[in-house]
Each structure stands twice: as structure tokens, then as C-alpha cells.
Amino acid sequence: MKNRENKKGFTLIEILIVIGLIAILATIVLVALNPARQFAQGRDSQRVSNVNTILNAIGQRIADNKGIFGGTFTVGSTTYTCPDITTLTVGTDYTIDKTATTIVGTTVGLSCLTPTYTATFPTDPKYTSGDDTLYKLSLDAAGRITVKAPLAEITTPISVTR
């Protein structure tokens, strides 16, 4: 007769219990962290930063130009043209185009802001290609400018007015 006390190792049931406990703990950790939500919050933080960057650049251009956004200015040998945003229809959301210099339909070109007022023009974190930044600009009756991030995922809508 063999002595059972000399056997070493784990039984199948012990291994299955440990694997089950690890699976339950891993599920709890993944649910608590929720990486998709964390990434969405990160993209929304970037959108808030971008909206503020655009508004700061517009404000600086207005301050440099004695209260007027539109017009031309020269830096070195390059001449930049800014559209007259005071002609925008009040309450209409205009798509911001980072390469244009005019207002066409419901698109406003703000390429004059780079590189003088912002090194590169901010675009939405989910931006893939094209000239559209995926941000919107509007003017209210008091002449205040609002920049919006319509693709916000968690904090909707992201909108800053100055």
C-alpha cells in the first residue's frame, strides 16, 4: 500500500478554484478601470484644450489688430488673410477649415492663425484627413465667439464662449 502523505502537488479542483478566482478578480479590475471610458475622457480633454487654443488664437489676433479679426498682415515675406468673422450669421455653426482664408457657405477659413497665433492648427483627436478640423465656430448677438467640439464623447457638448 502506498503512503498518500508523500504525494506533492495540487488537485484538479484546487487549480480550477484558483483560476476561477483570478478570472473574477481580472473582470472586476477591467470593469473598474474601463479603458474605453478612460480613452474617451482623454480625447475629450484634448478637445477642451483645442477649443481653448483656437479661442486664444482668435483673441490674440483681435488684440493685435485693435479689435478687428479680419484683414491682412505680413510676417517676414508671407502675407496672411483673415476673413471678417463679424459677417457670420448669428447663431449659425460654421465648420472651421484650417487651410482656407475665406467664408464659404457654412465653412470659415482660419488658416491665418498659423503659425503666428498657434504653431499648428488644432484638430479633433478622431480627425483623419482633409481640411476640416471637426470644430465649429459661431457668433452670438452680442458679438461673442463660441467654439464647439461636436464630437465630444463624454462631456457633451464641449463649448467655450468668449
PDB file of C-alpha atoms in Angstrom:
ATOM      1  CA  MET A   1       0.000   0.000   0.000  1.00  0.00           C
ATOM      2  CA  LYS A   2       1.316   3.448  -0.972  1.00  0.00           C
ATOM      3  CA  ASN A   3       1.578   6.254   1.535  1.00  0.00           C
ATOM      4  CA  ARG A   4      -0.684   9.155   0.484  1.00  0.00           C
ATOM      5  CA  GLU A   5       1.162  11.656   2.692  1.00  0.00           C
ATOM      6  CA  ASN A   6       4.228  11.629   0.431  1.00  0.00           C
ATOM      7  CA  LYS A   7       2.320  12.889  -2.654  1.00  0.00           C
ATOM      8  CA  LYS A   8       3.022  16.512  -3.532  1.00  0.00           C
ATOM      9  CA  GLY A   9       1.136  18.836  -5.928  1.00  0.00           C
ATOM     10  CA  PHE A  10      -2.283  20.327  -6.416  1.00  0.00           C
ATOM     11  CA  THR A  11      -5.523  18.606  -7.114  1.00  0.00           C
ATOM     12  CA  LEU A  12      -7.544  19.500 -10.181  1.00  0.00           C
ATOM     13  CA  ILE A  13     -10.236  21.133  -8.081  1.00  0.00           C
ATOM     14  CA  GLU A  14      -7.694  23.398  -6.336  1.00  0.00           C
ATOM     15  CA  ILE A  15      -6.302  24.590  -9.671  1.00  0.00           C
ATOM     16  CA  LEU A  16      -9.801  25.262 -11.044  1.00  0.00           C
ATOM     17  CA  ILE A  17     -10.723  27.279  -7.950  1.00  0.00           C
ATOM     18  CA  VAL A  18      -7.582  29.445  -8.267  1.00  0.00           C
ATOM     19  CA  ILE A  19      -8.197  30.032 -11.990  1.00  0.00           C
ATOM     20  CA  GLY A  20     -11.814  30.961 -11.232  1.00  0.00           C
ATOM     21  CA  LEU A  21     -10.759  33.464  -8.555  1.00  0.00           C
ATOM     22  CA  ILE A  22      -8.185  35.048 -10.883  1.00  0.00           C
ATOM     23  CA  ALA A  23     -10.832  35.385 -13.615  1.00  0.00           C
ATOM     24  CA  ILE A  24     -13.268  37.056 -11.214  1.00  0.00           C
ATOM     25  CA  LEU A  25     -10.608  39.496  -9.960  1.00  0.00           C
ATOM     26  CA  ALA A  26      -9.491  40.318 -13.523  1.00  0.00           C
ATOM     27  CA  THR A  27     -13.089  41.051 -14.527  1.00  0.00           C
ATOM     28  CA  ILE A  28     -13.573  43.352 -11.537  1.00  0.00           C
ATOM     29  CA  VAL A  29     -10.372  45.265 -12.337  1.00  0.00           C
ATOM     30  CA  LEU A  30     -11.292  45.688 -16.030  1.00  0.00           C
ATOM     31  CA  VAL A  31     -14.772  46.921 -15.159  1.00  0.00           C
ATOM     32  CA  ALA A  32     -13.361  49.343 -12.584  1.00  0.00           C
ATOM     33  CA  LEU A  33     -10.756  50.765 -14.954  1.00  0.00           C
ATOM     34  CA  ASN A  34     -12.906  50.719 -18.116  1.00  0.00           C
ATOM     35  CA  PRO A  35     -10.162  51.555 -20.613  1.00  0.00           C
ATOM     36  CA  ALA A  36     -12.603  52.685 -23.310  1.00  0.00           C
ATOM     37  CA  ARG A  37     -14.008  55.345 -20.997  1.00  0.00           C
ATOM     38  CA  GLN A  38     -10.509  56.408 -19.956  1.00  0.00           C
ATOM     39  CA  PHE A  39      -9.501  56.897 -23.603  1.00  0.00           C
ATOM     40  CA  ALA A  40     -12.727  58.817 -24.302  1.00  0.00           C
ATOM     41  CA  GLN A  41     -12.039  61.114 -21.346  1.00  0.00           C
ATOM     42  CA  GLY A  42      -8.516  61.692 -22.649  1.00  0.00           C
ATOM     43  CA  ARG A  43      -9.850  62.639 -26.102  1.00  0.00           C
ATOM     44  CA  ASP A  44     -12.394  64.990 -24.511  1.00  0.00           C
ATOM     45  CA  SER A  45      -9.618  66.663 -22.501  1.00  0.00           C
ATOM     46  CA  GLN A  46      -7.725  67.195 -25.750  1.00  0.00           C
ATOM     47  CA  ARG A  47     -10.870  68.709 -27.304  1.00  0.00           C
ATOM     48  CA  VAL A  48     -11.240  71.183 -24.415  1.00  0.00           C
ATOM     49  CA  SER A  49      -7.597  72.173 -24.835  1.00  0.00           C
ATOM     50  CA  ASN A  50      -8.033  72.571 -28.606  1.00  0.00           C
ATOM     51  CA  VAL A  51     -11.170  74.712 -28.255  1.00  0.00           C
ATOM     52  CA  ASN A  52      -9.319  76.995 -25.838  1.00  0.00           C
ATOM     53  CA  THR A  53      -6.297  77.167 -28.164  1.00  0.00           C
ATOM     54  CA  ILE A  54      -8.498  78.265 -31.092  1.00  0.00           C
ATOM     55  CA  LEU A  55     -10.273  80.898 -28.993  1.00  0.00           C
ATOM     56  CA  ASN A  56      -6.979  82.185 -27.578  1.00  0.00           C
ATOM     57  CA  ALA A  57      -5.546  82.499 -31.098  1.00  0.00           C
ATOM     58  CA  ILE A  58      -8.639  84.384 -32.291  1.00  0.00           C
ATOM     59  CA  GLY A  59      -8.499  86.653 -29.229  1.00  0.00           C
ATOM     60  CA  GLN A  60      -4.815  87.377 -29.760  1.00  0.00           C
ATOM     61  CA  ARG A  61      -5.418  88.213 -33.441  1.00  0.00           C
ATOM     62  CA  ILE A  62      -8.212  90.607 -32.417  1.00  0.00           C
ATOM     63  CA  ALA A  63      -5.995  92.208 -29.750  1.00  0.00           C
ATOM     64  CA  ASP A  64      -3.100  92.630 -32.206  1.00  0.00           C
ATOM     65  CA  ASN A  65      -5.421  94.169 -34.799  1.00  0.00           C
ATOM     66  CA  LYS A  66      -7.090  96.738 -32.494  1.00  0.00           C
ATOM     67  CA  GLY A  67     -10.382  94.869 -32.095  1.00  0.00           C
ATOM     68  CA  ILE A  68     -10.808  93.595 -35.641  1.00  0.00           C
ATOM     69  CA  PHE A  69     -10.224  89.986 -36.679  1.00  0.00           C
ATOM     70  CA  GLY A  70     -10.401  90.294 -40.479  1.00  0.00           C
ATOM     71  CA  GLY A  71      -7.807  91.773 -42.786  1.00  0.00           C
ATOM     72  CA  THR A  72      -4.291  91.033 -43.914  1.00  0.00           C
ATOM     73  CA  PHE A  73      -0.969  91.076 -42.129  1.00  0.00           C
ATOM     74  CA  THR A  74       2.577  90.245 -43.126  1.00  0.00           C
ATOM     75  CA  VAL A  75       5.148  88.254 -41.193  1.00  0.00           C
ATOM     76  CA  GLY A  76       8.531  88.224 -42.894  1.00  0.00           C
ATOM     77  CA  SER A  77       7.767  87.777 -46.582  1.00  0.00           C
ATOM     78  CA  THR A  78       4.455  85.943 -46.074  1.00  0.00           C
ATOM     79  CA  THR A  79       1.102  87.728 -46.200  1.00  0.00           C
ATOM     80  CA  TYR A  80      -1.830  86.210 -44.310  1.00  0.00           C
ATOM     81  CA  THR A  81      -5.511  86.961 -44.856  1.00  0.00           C
ATOM     82  CA  CYS A  82      -8.136  86.578 -42.146  1.00  0.00           C
ATOM     83  CA  PRO A  83     -11.856  86.583 -43.012  1.00  0.00           C
ATOM     84  CA  ASP A  84     -14.208  89.112 -41.413  1.00  0.00           C
ATOM     85  CA  ILE A  85     -15.951  86.903 -38.872  1.00  0.00           C
ATOM     86  CA  THR A  86     -18.270  89.748 -37.845  1.00  0.00           C
ATOM     87  CA  THR A  87     -20.215  88.969 -41.047  1.00  0.00           C
ATOM     88  CA  LEU A  88     -21.116  85.467 -39.838  1.00  0.00           C
ATOM     89  CA  THR A  89     -24.817  84.772 -39.443  1.00  0.00           C
ATOM     90  CA  VAL A  90     -25.658  84.949 -35.733  1.00  0.00           C
ATOM     91  CA  GLY A  91     -26.447  81.545 -34.257  1.00  0.00           C
ATOM     92  CA  THR A  92     -25.156  79.514 -37.212  1.00  0.00           C
ATOM     93  CA  ASP A  93     -22.470  76.899 -36.623  1.00  0.00           C
ATOM     94  CA  TYR A  94     -19.628  77.280 -39.117  1.00  0.00           C
ATOM     95  CA  THR A  95     -17.174  74.457 -39.720  1.00  0.00           C
ATOM     96  CA  ILE A  96     -13.578  75.596 -39.183  1.00  0.00           C
ATOM     97  CA  ASP A  97     -11.301  74.964 -42.176  1.00  0.00           C
ATOM     98  CA  LYS A  98      -7.608  75.043 -41.245  1.00  0.00           C
ATOM     99  CA  THR A  99      -6.356  75.796 -44.772  1.00  0.00           C
ATOM    100  CA  ALA A 100      -8.812  78.345 -46.176  1.00  0.00           C
ATOM    101  CA  THR A 101      -8.850  82.128 -45.743  1.00  0.00           C
ATOM    102  CA  THR A 102     -12.468  82.903 -46.624  1.00  0.00           C
ATOM    103  CA  ILE A 103     -16.020  82.222 -45.554  1.00  0.00           C
ATOM    104  CA  VAL A 104     -17.846  79.923 -47.986  1.00  0.00           C
ATOM    105  CA  GLY A 105     -21.324  78.730 -47.089  1.00  0.00           C
ATOM    106  CA  THR A 106     -21.077  77.419 -43.538  1.00  0.00           C
ATOM    107  CA  THR A 107     -17.296  76.995 -43.580  1.00  0.00           C
ATOM    108  CA  VAL A 108     -14.921  79.603 -42.211  1.00  0.00           C
ATOM    109  CA  GLY A 109     -11.229  79.507 -43.068  1.00  0.00           C
ATOM    110  CA  LEU A 110      -8.877  80.301 -40.215  1.00  0.00           C
ATOM    111  CA  SER A 111      -5.508  79.409 -41.760  1.00  0.00           C
ATOM    112  CA  CYS A 112      -4.317  82.936 -40.932  1.00  0.00           C
ATOM    113  CA  LEU A 113      -3.909  81.841 -37.304  1.00  0.00           C
ATOM    114  CA  THR A 114      -0.953  79.573 -38.097  1.00  0.00           C
ATOM    115  CA  PRO A 115       1.934  79.907 -37.461  1.00  0.00           C
ATOM    116  CA  THR A 116       1.649  83.376 -35.891  1.00  0.00           C
ATOM    117  CA  TYR A 117      -1.023  82.664 -33.261  1.00  0.00           C
ATOM    118  CA  THR A 118      -0.759  78.893 -32.947  1.00  0.00           C
ATOM    119  CA  ALA A 119       2.087  76.676 -34.136  1.00  0.00           C
ATOM    120  CA  THR A 120      -0.235  74.130 -35.731  1.00  0.00           C
ATOM    121  CA  PHE A 121      -3.974  74.313 -36.078  1.00  0.00           C
ATOM    122  CA  PRO A 122      -5.701  72.025 -33.567  1.00  0.00           C
ATOM    123  CA  THR A 123      -7.851  69.243 -34.958  1.00  0.00           C
ATOM    124  CA  ASP A 124     -10.195  66.773 -33.299  1.00  0.00           C
ATOM    125  CA  PRO A 125      -8.484  63.651 -31.872  1.00  0.00           C
ATOM    126  CA  LYS A 126     -10.598  61.500 -34.203  1.00  0.00           C
ATOM    127  CA  TYR A 127      -9.577  63.636 -37.205  1.00  0.00           C
ATOM    128  CA  THR A 128      -8.493  61.532 -40.158  1.00  0.00           C
ATOM    129  CA  SER A 129      -7.816  63.760 -43.145  1.00  0.00           C
ATOM    130  CA  GLY A 130      -8.938  66.806 -45.060  1.00  0.00           C
ATOM    131  CA  ASP A 131      -9.075  70.490 -44.274  1.00  0.00           C
ATOM    132  CA  ASP A 132     -11.974  70.334 -41.812  1.00  0.00           C
ATOM    133  CA  THR A 133     -10.840  70.451 -38.153  1.00  0.00           C
ATOM    134  CA  LEU A 134     -14.170  68.970 -36.977  1.00  0.00           C
ATOM    135  CA  TYR A 135     -14.657  72.030 -34.745  1.00  0.00           C
ATOM    136  CA  LYS A 136     -17.436  74.596 -35.111  1.00  0.00           C
ATOM    137  CA  LEU A 137     -17.422  78.379 -34.685  1.00  0.00           C
ATOM    138  CA  SER A 138     -20.446  80.615 -34.137  1.00  0.00           C
ATOM    139  CA  LEU A 139     -21.193  84.224 -33.305  1.00  0.00           C
ATOM    140  CA  ASP A 140     -23.922  85.368 -30.923  1.00  0.00           C
ATOM    141  CA  ALA A 141     -25.949  88.590 -30.996  1.00  0.00           C
ATOM    142  CA  ALA A 142     -23.550  90.264 -28.538  1.00  0.00           C
ATOM    143  CA  GLY A 143     -20.595  89.540 -30.848  1.00  0.00           C
ATOM    144  CA  ARG A 144     -19.138  86.806 -28.657  1.00  0.00           C
ATOM    145  CA  ILE A 145     -17.400  83.922 -30.373  1.00  0.00           C
ATOM    146  CA  THR A 146     -18.157  80.312 -29.459  1.00  0.00           C
ATOM    147  CA  VAL A 147     -16.020  77.353 -30.486  1.00  0.00           C
ATOM    148  CA  LYS A 148     -17.568  73.891 -30.121  1.00  0.00           C
ATOM    149  CA  ALA A 149     -16.314  70.320 -30.290  1.00  0.00           C
ATOM    150  CA  PRO A 150     -19.363  68.452 -31.616  1.00  0.00           C
ATOM    151  CA  LEU A 151     -17.715  65.013 -31.491  1.00  0.00           C
ATOM    152  CA  ALA A 152     -17.232  65.079 -27.716  1.00  0.00           C
ATOM    153  CA  GLU A 153     -17.787  61.621 -26.281  1.00  0.00           C
ATOM    154  CA  ILE A 154     -18.384  62.029 -22.559  1.00  0.00           C
ATOM    155  CA  THR A 155     -18.767  65.723 -21.813  1.00  0.00           C
ATOM    156  CA  THR A 156     -21.233  66.797 -24.465  1.00  0.00           C
ATOM    157  CA  PRO A 157     -21.278  69.367 -25.755  1.00  0.00           C
ATOM    158  CA  ILE A 158     -17.835  70.896 -25.304  1.00  0.00           C
ATOM    159  CA  SER A 159     -18.323  74.593 -25.951  1.00  0.00           C
ATOM    160  CA  VAL A 160     -16.418  77.715 -24.877  1.00  0.00           C
ATOM    161  CA  THR A 161     -17.582  81.292 -25.468  1.00  0.00           C
ATOM    162  CA  ARG A 162     -15.549  84.497 -25.220  1.00  0.00           C
TER     163      ARG A 162
END
